[in-house]
Every structure is written in structure tokens, then in C-alpha cells.
Amino acid sequence: MRIPGPEHQEDGGLSAVMAAGGLHRYQLRLHETYGPVVRFQLPGADTAVSVADPVLLEATAHIDKRPEELFAFLDPLCEAGNLQVLPADEHTPWRRLLLSVLAGRPSHERHFARFAELTQELADRWAARPEGEPVELQTELTALSLRMICGFALGGAETDTDRVVASFEEVLTEHLGRLYQVPRDDPRSAERAEEALAYLRATVDRVVAAHRPGGRTDRSDLIGALVEAGESPARIRDTVMVTLLAAHHTTGVAVSWTLHLLGRHPGAAERVAAELDEVLGERPTPDYADLRRLTYLDMVLKESMRLFPPGPYGARETTEDLDLGGYEIPAGTTVFYPFWAVHLNPEYWPEPERFDPGRFTPEEEAMRPRLAYIPFGIGPRSCEGAALATVEAQLVLAVLLGRLRFRPAPGHEVTPVERFVLWARDGIRMTVRPRSRCVPPGRGKPGAV
Ligand code: HEM
């Protein structure tokens, strides 16, 4: 059976993608037109098969290979082999190690207080702004996420966080600029990015050198875990770079899109605020243990990442022939994961464009196929930072929404574009005002029910 899809184009499909406004929107259009399995020309990969049905996706969930050419743009950031496309036998132990640090409760608890402090500083700054002067959420919140993950990955004490953050921004702006062919006015930009990359790598080396053999004290120390596992210095430097890269834009936009949606749904925003007052009382920040009691906030975050998945797509390469609902997919095919189209598939999400956190009650979740909601990807190459990202996002939202009221800036239009993550083209501008708490008597003490 031939997989449906658009006619072959001489330009490799580029003009069709451009006409749709980017690959993220092109996917939505393709699946609307041709159904859940579509064959299309993917610029940079010849032909790909895109799958937007969560049940059919199960047949691909074990695949442990990404197509190399699609991720080649990350080659310059890695010295010991591009981590996105490591062969499975190298990737599996690396992933296990990363998960042992990133997914573990000890590491979340260990860094929680510092994360809360950084968020408080931002909330203080926003609370002090003249009334009516909007803030640009996306830039400020990705910067906050970068500071958090720098502290997490490098440890706070010996590193100059400001310089690390600025250097990373320099490297990223240069490399993403090349990927999206954004012209840079500064003739020295490439040279400066090289210098910044060298500084970042030297910083990681200093942290590695300070590590005493057997000196790792807990499971929150990423570099310590990599040293003790015998990873090479180059692979450790690469891992830190990729962690910073994977962690900060994604988490920053997840929080920005959530605040954007709450600004347009004041009823949901009120309900989040009431839950925060109930659980936190007068306390400005939650404790780690409070997060699991913020159930409505969690539903709102999930619904926001359904409507605006920070990473809107992924890809795999089949290593054997595959039967995909009657379609034969030969080994070596690029399988495209259109996370956004999966999240908007009307068969599993009635009125898919409507914001409704009620879709994420435990009962509703239990009724849907496992892969209907996949903001962190699928299978052995899915996001190792999912649990940490969730803690970060919940904490930031709890602090900001407990203290401030967000409203859309009048006249500002928010347009999602694909810039490595799902980014708002002209930013997300909102006005903020302090809000007063409304605390029921006896509520909001740590551990109170
Ligand atoms: C809301 C925040 C985040 C979202 C939505 C997100 C989403 C994703 C997605 C969609 C992928 C690709 C998965 C696939 O191909 O199936 C990915 C990969 C990855 N993410 Fe995240 N991510 C987030 C935060 C983080 C954080 C905080 C970290 C680290 C601290 C992290 C580390 C990684 C790494 C290392 C990979 C590469 C996975 C591999 O190749 O094994 N991410 N993420």
C-alpha cells in the first residue's frame, strides 16, 4: 500500500515548508490533508514518513537511532561524537547515567532552594515594574532556566554564572543563526562564539579537575557522575553543553506559553491562584513536597505543553523493516515525529484547539492511548530531563502566579514559529501586577492538608 502524501517537488520540499510558515505548521497541514500517516519530502533528509496517530506510533517506539544528517548542525558543539546521534551501544549507558542524576528526586530536592531563590529574584523585579509596562516573558524565562541549569550542571560556587550564561548565549545565537540563516551584523560573531565555547569547555574542565576520585557525595552531581563512570573529558564537556542546550529554551518556553494561555483564560488563572493560596498560604515559594499537591497547576502545565509543545517534532531512522498499520516501511527510512500534530489529533483530543486543563484528570488520562501526549518524546531517545523540567516549570509557575497577575499586553500578537523550540515570533508580552493572597484560615502551612 502506498503511503499518501504530496507530489514530488524539485526543490526537495523546501518551498512547501516555507509556504506553510515552517515545518511545525507544515506537519499540521499535511496530516489534516492526508491522514495519520504521510509521506513527504523533508528538506535535509529526502523522503520521510510522518506519523500522527498514537496507536500507530507504538510500532516505532523501540527505535534507537536518529537520522544523522538532520542533527549534523549540532556537530560543532560536540568533540567526542554528536550526542544526538550516538550509536545505541554508546547511547544506552550514557542515557542511564544521565537519568540517574536528572530523573532522581535527590537531585531535584538538592537544587530546589536555589531554583526557588532565582525565581524569587525575577518575581521581585517584575513586581517592582511600573504598572502597565509589559514584560517579555520568553527572553526572561529562558534566561532564568539557563541560570537554573547552569547551577545544576556546573555547581554554583566556583563558576562565574553570569559569564557562563553570557558565553552560552553567544554560542547558541551563532549556531542557531547559522541553522536558520539569520544574518549577523557583527563580523566578529563567529570568532566570539569560538572564544565563548572555549571558555565554557575550560569551565567544565575546571569543575572536573576539582573533582576528587570517589569524592561524589550525592546523586545530584552531574559532572561527578560522569567522572566516576569513566567518561572522557571531551564527552563530559559535550554532555554539559548538550544539557544546557536541551534544558533552557524548552523549559523557558513551557512556562511562557503556560502564562500566555492563563492570561487568555482568567477562570483557569483564578483557579490556579486559589490552589496556590490553599497550599502555600502566605509562603512565597513552595517546598519540594508541595508540588504534588498543586494538581490543577500540573493539569494546566500539561494542557499548555499539549497546545504548545516546546519541542514540536523529532525524528528516528528505522533499523529494520516495519509494518505501520498496513504500510510497509523499509529499514533506513526517516520516521518523523510530529509531536504538535499528535497533540492536536481530533480523534483523541475533541476540539483540539480549545484550552481545557480538565483533559488531564487521572480519569481522562487513563482513557487515552499512552502516546497521545508526548511533549518529551518517545522511547529510548526521549528526554532525560523530563522530570527535572517538570519540577522547574511547576516551581516557577507557582512562585510567579502566587505573587503576580498576568494579563496580555494590549495589541500584542503572539505567533508561534519554529526556532529549534516552539518560539513566539515577536515574544510574549504581558503586563504584571502584584496580587494579594486570599488564604483560608489554617491553610498553607508546610504539610497542611
Ligand atoms: C519543558 C521542558 C522540556 C521539554 C518539553 C523537552 C523536550 C524534549 C524532546 C521533545 C526531546 C527529543 C525527544 C525525542 O526525540 O523523542 C528532548 C531531548 C532531550 N532533552 Fe529535553 N525537554 C525539556 C527539558 C529538558 C531538560 C531540563 C533537560 C536536562 C536537564 C533536557 C535534556 C534532554 C536531553 C539530554 C535530550 C536528548 C535525548 C537523547 O538523545 O537521549 N530536556 N527533550
Tab-separated table of C-alpha atoms and ligand atoms in Angstrom:
chain	number	residue	atom	x	y	z
A	1	MET	CA	0.000	0.000	0.000
A	2	ARG	CA	1.408	3.398	-0.992
A	3	ILE	CA	1.586	5.984	1.782
A	4	PRO	CA	-0.367	9.156	0.856
A	5	GLY	CA	1.425	12.476	0.555
A	6	PRO	CA	2.061	15.496	-1.668
A	7	GLU	CA	3.537	15.297	-5.166
A	8	HIS	CA	7.321	15.208	-5.568
A	9	GLN	CA	8.869	18.701	-5.808
A	10	GLU	CA	12.171	19.508	-7.478
A	11	ASP	CA	13.276	21.755	-4.614
A	12	GLY	CA	13.201	18.887	-2.093
A	13	GLY	CA	10.026	20.197	-0.453
A	14	LEU	CA	11.552	23.458	0.750
A	15	SER	CA	9.022	25.812	-0.849
A	16	ALA	CA	6.090	23.818	0.591
A	17	VAL	CA	7.561	24.127	4.084
A	18	MET	CA	8.206	27.843	3.618
A	19	ALA	CA	4.685	28.430	2.260
A	20	ALA	CA	3.188	26.786	5.369
A	21	GLY	CA	5.245	29.110	7.608
A	22	GLY	CA	7.673	26.424	8.826
A	23	LEU	CA	7.952	22.712	9.426
A	24	HIS	CA	5.788	22.856	12.567
A	25	ARG	CA	2.777	24.203	10.635
A	26	TYR	CA	3.509	22.143	7.539
A	27	GLN	CA	3.024	18.990	9.636
A	28	LEU	CA	-0.404	20.122	10.804
A	29	ARG	CA	-1.418	20.823	7.225
A	30	LEU	CA	-0.054	17.513	5.914
A	31	HIS	CA	-1.913	15.442	8.494
A	32	GLU	CA	-5.131	17.408	8.019
A	33	THR	CA	-4.957	16.717	4.294
A	34	TYR	CA	-3.601	13.167	4.080
A	35	GLY	CA	-4.484	11.477	7.390
A	36	PRO	CA	-2.399	9.981	10.193
A	37	VAL	CA	0.462	8.531	8.094
A	38	VAL	CA	2.007	10.831	5.484
A	39	ARG	CA	4.983	10.534	3.142
A	40	PHE	CA	6.639	13.881	2.452
A	41	GLN	CA	9.898	15.457	1.314
A	42	LEU	CA	11.796	16.586	4.372
A	43	PRO	CA	14.427	19.176	3.477
A	44	GLY	CA	17.763	17.657	4.515
A	45	ALA	CA	16.523	14.059	4.599
A	46	ASP	CA	14.996	13.277	1.218
A	47	THR	CA	11.737	11.444	1.990
A	48	ALA	CA	10.285	10.934	5.464
A	49	VAL	CA	7.193	9.258	6.868
A	50	SER	CA	5.307	11.288	9.450
A	51	VAL	CA	3.027	9.519	11.962
A	52	ALA	CA	0.415	11.455	13.945
A	53	ASP	CA	-1.558	8.540	15.370
A	54	PRO	CA	-0.593	7.480	18.923
A	55	VAL	CA	-1.566	3.841	18.395
A	56	LEU	CA	0.470	3.505	15.193
A	57	LEU	CA	3.384	5.272	16.885
A	58	GLU	CA	3.739	2.302	19.245
A	59	ALA	CA	5.276	0.308	16.374
A	60	THR	CA	8.141	2.842	16.260
A	61	ALA	CA	8.627	3.415	19.990
A	62	HIS	CA	11.577	0.983	20.298
A	63	ILE	CA	13.692	2.619	17.558
A	64	ASP	CA	17.042	3.712	18.977
A	65	LYS	CA	18.550	5.694	16.114
A	66	ARG	CA	18.238	9.274	14.874
A	67	PRO	CA	18.975	10.254	11.243
A	68	GLU	CA	22.492	11.699	11.297
A	69	GLU	CA	22.111	14.372	8.637
A	70	LEU	CA	19.175	16.041	10.397
A	71	PHE	CA	21.217	16.625	13.541
A	72	ALA	CA	24.524	17.472	11.870
A	73	PHE	CA	24.052	21.139	12.839
A	74	LEU	CA	24.955	20.126	16.408
A	75	ASP	CA	28.293	18.588	15.364
A	76	PRO	CA	30.305	21.745	16.184
A	77	LEU	CA	29.126	21.628	19.804
A	78	CYS	CA	30.449	18.111	20.366
A	79	GLU	CA	34.076	16.972	20.486
A	80	ALA	CA	33.566	13.241	21.127
A	81	GLY	CA	30.730	12.481	18.685
A	82	ASN	CA	27.354	14.192	18.290
A	83	LEU	CA	25.359	13.083	21.345
A	84	GLN	CA	22.053	13.283	19.476
A	85	VAL	CA	23.096	10.533	17.083
A	86	LEU	CA	25.358	8.278	19.169
A	87	PRO	CA	25.084	4.617	18.201
A	88	ALA	CA	22.736	2.728	20.546
A	89	ASP	CA	25.510	0.775	22.316
A	90	GLU	CA	27.205	4.042	23.337
A	91	HIS	CA	23.984	5.929	23.954
A	92	THR	CA	22.353	3.417	26.327
A	93	PRO	CA	24.926	3.650	29.192
A	94	TRP	CA	25.186	7.447	28.707
A	95	ARG	CA	21.401	7.757	28.992
A	96	ARG	CA	21.283	5.551	32.082
A	97	LEU	CA	23.879	7.747	33.739
A	98	LEU	CA	22.068	10.947	32.849
A	99	LEU	CA	18.775	9.585	34.130
A	100	SER	CA	20.400	8.555	37.426
A	101	VAL	CA	21.123	12.249	38.042
A	102	LEU	CA	18.429	14.178	36.176
A	103	ALA	CA	15.434	11.997	36.991
A	104	GLY	CA	16.207	11.366	40.653
A	105	ARG	CA	14.339	13.016	43.481
A	106	PRO	CA	17.584	13.623	45.483
A	107	SER	CA	18.909	15.910	42.785
A	108	HIS	CA	15.616	17.798	42.473
A	109	GLU	CA	15.461	18.357	46.214
A	110	ARG	CA	19.113	19.332	46.405
A	111	HIS	CA	18.760	22.134	43.829
A	112	PHE	CA	15.247	23.223	44.731
A	113	ALA	CA	16.130	26.007	47.158
A	114	ARG	CA	18.490	27.668	44.663
A	115	PHE	CA	15.910	27.367	41.875
A	116	ALA	CA	13.338	28.992	44.173
A	117	GLU	CA	15.740	31.819	45.044
A	118	LEU	CA	16.440	32.592	41.374
A	119	THR	CA	12.710	32.636	40.621
A	120	GLN	CA	12.043	34.914	43.575
A	121	GLU	CA	14.602	37.396	42.258
A	122	LEU	CA	12.753	37.517	38.945
A	123	ALA	CA	9.366	37.883	40.678
A	124	ASP	CA	10.773	40.762	42.785
A	125	ARG	CA	11.989	42.502	39.665
A	126	TRP	CA	8.683	42.083	37.864
A	127	ALA	CA	6.666	43.144	40.911
A	128	ALA	CA	8.640	46.399	41.045
A	129	ARG	CA	7.896	47.419	37.457
A	130	PRO	CA	5.784	50.497	36.774
A	131	GLU	CA	2.165	49.463	36.317
A	132	GLY	CA	1.216	48.744	32.730
A	133	GLU	CA	4.773	48.362	31.444
A	134	PRO	CA	4.839	44.890	29.837
A	135	VAL	CA	7.486	42.232	30.384
A	136	GLU	CA	8.722	39.946	27.599
A	137	LEU	CA	8.259	36.516	29.108
A	138	GLN	CA	10.128	34.346	26.669
A	139	THR	CA	13.528	36.025	26.906
A	140	GLU	CA	13.377	36.491	30.664
A	141	LEU	CA	12.128	32.965	31.372
A	142	THR	CA	14.631	31.214	29.110
A	143	ALA	CA	17.366	33.256	30.827
A	144	LEU	CA	16.018	32.077	34.196
A	145	SER	CA	16.034	28.442	33.013
A	146	LEU	CA	19.592	28.844	31.784
A	147	ARG	CA	20.715	30.153	35.185
A	148	MET	CA	18.986	27.222	36.856
A	149	ILE	CA	20.522	24.586	34.642
A	150	CYS	CA	23.988	26.191	34.866
A	151	GLY	CA	23.814	25.895	38.637
A	152	PHE	CA	22.539	22.360	38.297
A	153	ALA	CA	25.162	21.145	35.839
A	154	LEU	CA	28.212	23.086	36.992
A	155	GLY	CA	27.592	23.613	40.691
A	156	GLY	CA	27.387	27.189	41.924
A	157	ALA	CA	30.413	28.021	43.992
A	158	GLU	CA	33.460	28.086	41.721
A	159	THR	CA	31.857	29.224	38.471
A	160	ASP	CA	31.076	32.716	37.257
A	161	THR	CA	27.426	32.055	36.374
A	162	ASP	CA	26.949	35.397	34.616
A	163	ARG	CA	29.869	34.737	32.307
A	164	VAL	CA	28.781	31.138	31.680
A	165	VAL	CA	25.277	32.325	30.801
A	166	ALA	CA	26.570	35.087	28.506
A	167	SER	CA	29.025	32.699	26.807
A	168	PHE	CA	26.370	30.091	26.220
A	169	GLU	CA	24.042	32.721	24.708
A	170	GLU	CA	26.887	33.785	22.414
A	171	VAL	CA	27.498	30.218	21.205
A	172	LEU	CA	23.831	29.499	20.752
A	173	THR	CA	22.981	32.703	18.894
A	174	GLU	CA	25.793	31.996	16.455
A	175	HIS	CA	24.914	28.343	15.834
A	176	LEU	CA	21.145	28.783	15.670
A	177	GLY	CA	21.740	31.836	13.479
A	178	ARG	CA	23.608	29.586	11.033
A	179	LEU	CA	20.883	26.933	11.185
A	180	TYR	CA	18.097	29.420	10.434
A	181	GLN	CA	20.296	31.560	8.182
A	182	VAL	CA	19.782	34.685	10.255
A	183	PRO	CA	22.347	37.249	9.072
A	184	ARG	CA	24.536	38.634	11.890
A	185	ASP	CA	25.787	42.193	11.553
A	186	ASP	CA	28.861	41.692	13.698
A	187	PRO	CA	31.805	40.444	11.542
A	188	ARG	CA	33.476	39.078	14.696
A	189	SER	CA	30.475	36.989	15.788
A	190	ALA	CA	31.946	33.629	14.686
A	191	GLU	CA	35.243	34.381	16.408
A	192	ARG	CA	33.489	35.488	19.586
A	193	ALA	CA	31.369	32.327	19.603
A	194	GLU	CA	34.571	30.250	19.326
A	195	GLU	CA	36.068	32.114	22.283
A	196	ALA	CA	32.872	31.637	24.286
A	197	LEU	CA	32.827	27.905	23.505
A	198	ALA	CA	36.453	27.600	24.594
A	199	TYR	CA	35.609	29.404	27.852
A	200	LEU	CA	32.681	27.055	28.526
A	201	ARG	CA	34.791	23.988	27.874
A	202	ALA	CA	37.570	25.294	30.137
A	203	THR	CA	34.974	25.924	32.864
A	204	VAL	CA	33.798	22.308	32.696
A	205	ASP	CA	37.440	21.163	32.807
A	206	ARG	CA	37.961	23.184	35.987
A	207	VAL	CA	34.952	21.536	37.615
A	208	VAL	CA	36.228	18.115	36.515
A	209	ALA	CA	39.708	18.862	37.880
A	210	ALA	CA	38.239	19.878	41.231
A	211	HIS	CA	36.541	16.521	41.482
A	212	ARG	CA	38.403	14.149	43.818
A	213	PRO	CA	38.285	10.447	42.897
A	214	GLY	CA	35.494	8.873	44.920
A	215	GLY	CA	34.544	12.363	46.087
A	216	ARG	CA	30.959	12.404	44.841
A	217	THR	CA	28.712	12.841	47.811
A	218	ASP	CA	25.224	12.549	46.359
A	219	ARG	CA	23.259	11.707	43.237
A	220	SER	CA	22.741	15.359	42.321
A	221	ASP	CA	26.194	15.893	40.844
A	222	LEU	CA	26.106	15.509	37.056
A	223	ILE	CA	29.801	16.034	36.381
A	224	GLY	CA	30.778	13.849	39.365
A	225	ALA	CA	28.635	11.013	37.986
A	226	LEU	CA	30.241	11.337	34.548
A	227	VAL	CA	33.773	11.379	36.026
A	228	GLU	CA	33.103	8.337	38.174
A	229	ALA	CA	31.652	6.431	35.222
A	230	GLY	CA	34.999	6.930	33.471
A	231	GLU	CA	33.644	9.170	30.691
A	232	SER	CA	36.356	11.043	28.758
A	233	PRO	CA	36.871	14.761	29.468
A	234	ALA	CA	35.649	15.548	25.940
A	235	ARG	CA	32.438	13.532	26.434
A	236	ILE	CA	31.880	15.286	29.785
A	237	ARG	CA	32.278	18.713	28.151
A	238	ASP	CA	29.868	17.659	25.388
A	239	THR	CA	27.335	16.383	27.902
A	240	VAL	CA	27.314	19.673	29.786
A	241	MET	CA	26.924	21.650	26.548
A	242	VAL	CA	24.068	19.456	25.329
A	243	THR	CA	22.360	19.549	28.724
A	244	LEU	CA	22.468	23.355	28.786
A	245	LEU	CA	21.186	23.433	25.227
A	246	ALA	CA	18.372	20.903	25.741
A	247	ALA	CA	17.267	22.299	29.068
A	248	HIS	CA	16.888	26.034	28.904
A	249	HIS	CA	14.866	27.122	25.878
A	250	THR	CA	12.463	24.218	26.314
A	251	THR	CA	11.671	24.868	29.967
A	252	GLY	CA	11.609	28.638	29.431
A	253	VAL	CA	9.050	28.443	26.646
A	254	ALA	CA	6.951	25.839	28.505
A	255	VAL	CA	6.447	28.381	31.304
A	256	SER	CA	5.963	31.298	28.877
A	257	TRP	CA	3.252	29.505	26.868
A	258	THR	CA	1.504	28.499	30.088
A	259	LEU	CA	1.378	32.101	31.319
A	260	HIS	CA	0.219	33.195	27.878
A	261	LEU	CA	-2.686	30.709	27.958
A	262	LEU	CA	-3.643	31.597	31.526
A	263	GLY	CA	-3.677	35.269	30.517
A	264	ARG	CA	-6.329	34.385	27.958
A	265	HIS	CA	-8.297	32.147	30.333
A	266	PRO	CA	-8.804	34.163	33.520
A	267	GLY	CA	-11.102	31.496	35.021
A	268	ALA	CA	-8.295	28.934	34.934
A	269	ALA	CA	-5.833	31.542	36.254
A	270	GLU	CA	-8.153	32.233	39.219
A	271	ARG	CA	-8.370	28.533	39.969
A	272	VAL	CA	-4.568	28.160	39.924
A	273	ALA	CA	-4.239	31.170	42.251
A	274	ALA	CA	-6.826	29.731	44.660
A	275	GLU	CA	-4.977	26.412	44.736
A	276	LEU	CA	-1.701	28.209	45.457
A	277	ASP	CA	-3.272	30.177	48.307
A	278	GLU	CA	-4.690	26.982	49.727
A	279	VAL	CA	-1.414	25.048	49.565
A	280	LEU	CA	1.139	27.808	50.190
A	281	GLY	CA	-0.750	30.203	52.425
A	282	GLU	CA	1.455	33.257	52.917
A	283	ARG	CA	4.639	31.455	51.864
A	284	PRO	CA	6.118	32.985	48.689
A	285	THR	CA	7.622	29.734	47.402
A	286	PRO	CA	6.520	26.111	47.618
A	287	ASP	CA	8.604	23.393	49.231
A	288	TYR	CA	9.519	20.479	47.044
A	289	ALA	CA	6.868	18.329	48.768
A	290	ASP	CA	4.159	20.913	47.972
A	291	LEU	CA	4.455	20.356	44.230
A	292	ARG	CA	2.497	17.107	44.212
A	293	ARG	CA	-0.393	18.940	45.919
A	294	LEU	CA	-0.599	21.517	43.113
A	295	THR	CA	-2.727	19.215	40.996
A	296	TYR	CA	-4.597	21.851	38.995
A	297	LEU	CA	-1.380	23.723	38.224
A	298	ASP	CA	0.041	20.471	36.883
A	299	MET	CA	-3.021	19.942	34.674
A	300	VAL	CA	-2.631	23.479	33.310
A	301	LEU	CA	1.059	22.908	32.550
A	302	LYS	CA	0.271	19.662	30.722
A	303	GLU	CA	-2.521	21.251	28.694
A	304	SER	CA	-0.165	24.096	27.767
A	305	MET	CA	2.538	21.695	26.585
A	306	ARG	CA	-0.138	19.858	24.583
A	307	LEU	CA	-1.188	23.057	22.798
A	308	PHE	CA	2.363	24.426	22.514
A	309	PRO	CA	4.842	21.539	22.776
A	310	PRO	CA	8.211	23.250	23.374
A	311	GLY	CA	9.943	20.718	21.093
A	312	PRO	CA	7.378	20.439	18.261
A	313	TYR	CA	8.880	17.427	16.466
A	314	GLY	CA	11.515	14.684	16.498
A	315	ALA	CA	12.850	12.011	14.178
A	316	ARG	CA	14.127	8.433	14.012
A	317	GLU	CA	15.658	6.159	11.399
A	318	THR	CA	14.273	2.630	11.103
A	319	THR	CA	16.879	-0.097	11.549
A	320	GLU	CA	14.632	-2.897	10.212
A	321	ASP	CA	11.524	-3.207	8.040
A	322	LEU	CA	8.391	-2.082	9.858
A	323	ASP	CA	4.647	-2.633	9.418
A	324	LEU	CA	2.835	0.570	10.235
A	325	GLY	CA	-0.910	-0.118	10.158
A	326	GLY	CA	-0.597	-1.963	6.850
A	327	TYR	CA	2.045	0.323	5.331
A	328	GLU	CA	5.446	-1.268	4.778
A	329	ILE	CA	8.316	0.928	5.936
A	330	PRO	CA	11.734	-0.312	4.796
A	331	ALA	CA	14.848	-0.204	7.025
A	332	GLY	CA	16.713	3.096	6.669
A	333	THR	CA	13.540	5.240	6.433
A	334	THR	CA	13.340	8.553	8.281
A	335	VAL	CA	10.323	8.450	10.592
A	336	PHE	CA	9.195	11.947	11.514
A	337	TYR	CA	7.518	12.525	14.886
A	338	PRO	CA	5.133	15.489	14.563
A	339	PHE	CA	4.532	15.958	18.305
A	340	TRP	CA	2.341	19.002	17.690
A	341	ALA	CA	0.089	17.187	15.203
A	342	VAL	CA	-0.185	14.214	17.599
A	343	HIS	CA	-1.330	16.603	20.346
A	344	LEU	CA	-3.932	18.140	18.034
A	345	ASN	CA	-5.227	14.846	16.593
A	346	PRO	CA	-9.035	15.308	16.854
A	347	GLU	CA	-9.615	11.584	17.202
A	348	TYR	CA	-8.074	11.660	20.677
A	349	TRP	CA	-8.484	15.335	21.560
A	350	PRO	CA	-12.027	16.607	20.850
A	351	GLU	CA	-11.976	20.304	19.878
A	352	PRO	CA	-8.195	20.061	19.879
A	353	GLU	CA	-7.518	23.823	19.772
A	354	ARG	CA	-9.586	24.503	22.916
A	355	PHE	CA	-7.651	25.107	26.172
A	356	ASP	CA	-9.088	22.671	28.715
A	357	PRO	CA	-6.904	21.521	31.620
A	358	GLY	CA	-9.730	19.090	32.520
A	359	ARG	CA	-8.298	16.782	29.835
A	360	PHE	CA	-5.615	15.848	32.337
A	361	THR	CA	-7.610	14.479	35.261
A	362	PRO	CA	-6.341	10.957	36.058
A	363	GLU	CA	-9.617	9.515	34.711
A	364	GLU	CA	-9.340	11.357	31.376
A	365	GLU	CA	-5.660	10.475	31.039
A	366	ALA	CA	-6.395	6.787	31.611
A	367	MET	CA	-8.802	6.772	28.659
A	368	ARG	CA	-6.243	7.879	26.082
A	369	PRO	CA	-3.518	5.844	24.356
A	370	ARG	CA	-0.108	6.164	26.027
A	371	LEU	CA	1.461	8.109	23.164
A	372	ALA	CA	-1.368	10.631	22.637
A	373	TYR	CA	0.595	13.110	24.791
A	374	ILE	CA	4.343	13.150	24.147
A	375	PRO	CA	5.920	16.554	24.867
A	376	PHE	CA	9.109	14.797	25.994
A	377	GLY	CA	9.323	12.442	23.031
A	378	ILE	CA	9.254	8.690	22.740
A	379	GLY	CA	11.241	5.617	23.748
A	380	PRO	CA	14.995	5.201	24.210
A	381	ARG	CA	15.818	8.674	22.865
A	382	SER	CA	13.149	10.528	24.806
A	383	CYS	CA	14.064	13.457	27.045
A	384	GLU	CA	16.205	12.504	30.048
A	385	GLY	CA	15.354	15.862	31.651
A	386	ALA	CA	11.554	15.386	31.713
A	387	ALA	CA	11.225	15.008	35.479
A	388	LEU	CA	13.614	17.861	36.256
A	389	ALA	CA	11.914	20.116	33.719
A	390	THR	CA	8.539	19.415	35.297
A	391	VAL	CA	9.822	20.320	38.764
A	392	GLU	CA	11.388	23.525	37.431
A	393	ALA	CA	8.295	24.570	35.481
A	394	GLN	CA	5.914	23.853	38.363
A	395	LEU	CA	8.111	25.772	40.790
A	396	VAL	CA	8.477	28.817	38.524
A	397	LEU	CA	4.739	28.908	37.815
A	398	ALA	CA	3.885	28.506	41.499
A	399	VAL	CA	6.110	31.409	42.540
A	400	LEU	CA	5.069	33.744	39.712
A	401	LEU	CA	1.344	33.013	39.829
A	402	GLY	CA	1.264	33.145	43.617
A	403	ARG	CA	2.633	36.685	43.617
A	404	LEU	CA	1.617	38.219	40.316
A	405	ARG	CA	-1.321	38.575	37.984
A	406	PHE	CA	-0.532	38.327	34.280
A	407	ARG	CA	-2.571	39.932	31.502
A	408	PRO	CA	-1.940	40.000	27.744
A	409	ALA	CA	-0.269	43.272	26.691
A	410	PRO	CA	-2.875	45.202	24.680
A	411	GLY	CA	-2.363	44.981	20.935
A	412	HIS	CA	0.452	42.432	21.121
A	413	GLU	CA	0.015	39.464	18.809
A	414	VAL	CA	1.562	36.118	19.735
A	415	THR	CA	2.596	33.935	16.787
A	416	PRO	CA	4.261	30.537	17.256
A	417	VAL	CA	7.241	29.931	14.973
A	418	GLU	CA	9.762	27.128	14.934
A	419	ARG	CA	13.163	28.257	16.224
A	420	PHE	CA	14.634	24.998	17.483
A	421	VAL	CA	11.791	25.181	20.029
A	422	LEU	CA	8.250	26.451	19.539
A	423	TRP	CA	9.021	30.134	19.974
A	424	ALA	CA	6.751	33.178	19.792
A	425	ARG	CA	7.970	35.247	16.846
A	426	ASP	CA	7.651	38.666	18.478
A	427	GLY	CA	7.901	37.431	22.031
A	428	ILE	CA	5.147	37.044	24.618
A	429	ARG	CA	4.479	40.419	26.160
A	430	MET	CA	2.281	40.623	29.226
A	431	THR	CA	1.554	43.140	31.934
A	432	VAL	CA	2.132	42.068	35.535
A	433	ARG	CA	0.705	43.356	38.799
A	434	PRO	CA	1.200	42.108	42.324
A	435	ARG	CA	-1.732	40.102	43.647
A	436	SER	CA	-2.794	39.777	47.257
A	437	ARG	CA	-3.208	36.341	48.718
A	438	CYS	CA	-6.522	35.039	49.880
A	439	VAL	CA	-5.622	32.465	52.478
A	440	PRO	CA	-8.255	30.273	54.127
A	441	PRO	CA	-7.666	30.102	57.931
A	442	GLY	CA	-5.272	27.342	58.990
A	443	ARG	CA	-4.175	26.683	55.392
A	444	GLY	CA	-0.827	26.908	53.688
A	445	LYS	CA	1.439	25.574	56.410
A	446	PRO	CA	4.056	23.135	55.105
A	447	GLY	CA	2.452	19.694	55.274
A	448	ALA	CA	-1.085	21.041	55.949
A	449	VAL	CA	-3.812	19.250	54.011
B	1	HEM	C1	9.707	21.503	29.314
B	1	HEM	C2	10.969	21.231	29.101
B	1	HEM	C3	11.476	20.214	28.119
B	1	HEM	C4	10.854	19.671	27.027
B	1	HEM	C5	9.446	19.916	26.515
B	1	HEM	C6	11.800	18.765	26.420
B	1	HEM	C7	11.539	18.006	25.273
B	1	HEM	C8	12.454	17.194	24.659
B	1	HEM	C9	12.197	16.472	23.440
B	1	HEM	C10	10.910	16.507	22.633
B	1	HEM	C11	13.323	15.771	23.149
B	1	HEM	C12	13.523	14.844	21.947
B	1	HEM	C13	12.912	13.511	22.305
B	1	HEM	C14	12.787	12.507	21.195
B	1	HEM	O1	13.484	12.605	20.172
B	1	HEM	O2	11.949	11.591	21.356
B	1	HEM	C15	14.298	16.031	24.188
B	1	HEM	C16	15.560	15.510	24.245
B	1	HEM	C17	16.454	15.749	25.263
B	1	HEM	N1	16.249	16.540	26.382
B	1	HEM	FE1	14.583	17.558	26.827
B	1	HEM	N2	12.958	18.760	27.140
B	1	HEM	C18	12.802	19.634	28.195
B	1	HEM	C19	13.724	19.916	29.181
B	1	HEM	C20	14.932	19.271	29.335
B	1	HEM	C21	15.825	19.443	30.458
B	1	HEM	C22	15.548	20.321	31.680
B	1	HEM	C23	16.925	18.669	30.216
B	1	HEM	C24	18.171	18.457	31.047
B	1	HEM	C25	18.400	18.920	32.217
B	1	HEM	C26	16.714	18.006	28.947
B	1	HEM	C27	17.599	17.134	28.357
B	1	HEM	C28	17.389	16.494	27.152
B	1	HEM	C29	18.384	15.638	26.516
B	1	HEM	C30	19.788	15.326	27.040
B	1	HEM	C31	17.795	15.181	25.320
B	1	HEM	C32	18.421	14.241	24.290
B	1	HEM	C33	17.837	12.853	24.497
B	1	HEM	C34	18.650	11.723	23.890
B	1	HEM	O3	19.092	11.859	22.770
B	1	HEM	O4	18.829	10.697	24.590
B	1	HEM	N3	15.498	18.404	28.448
B	1	HEM	N4	13.734	16.907	25.107
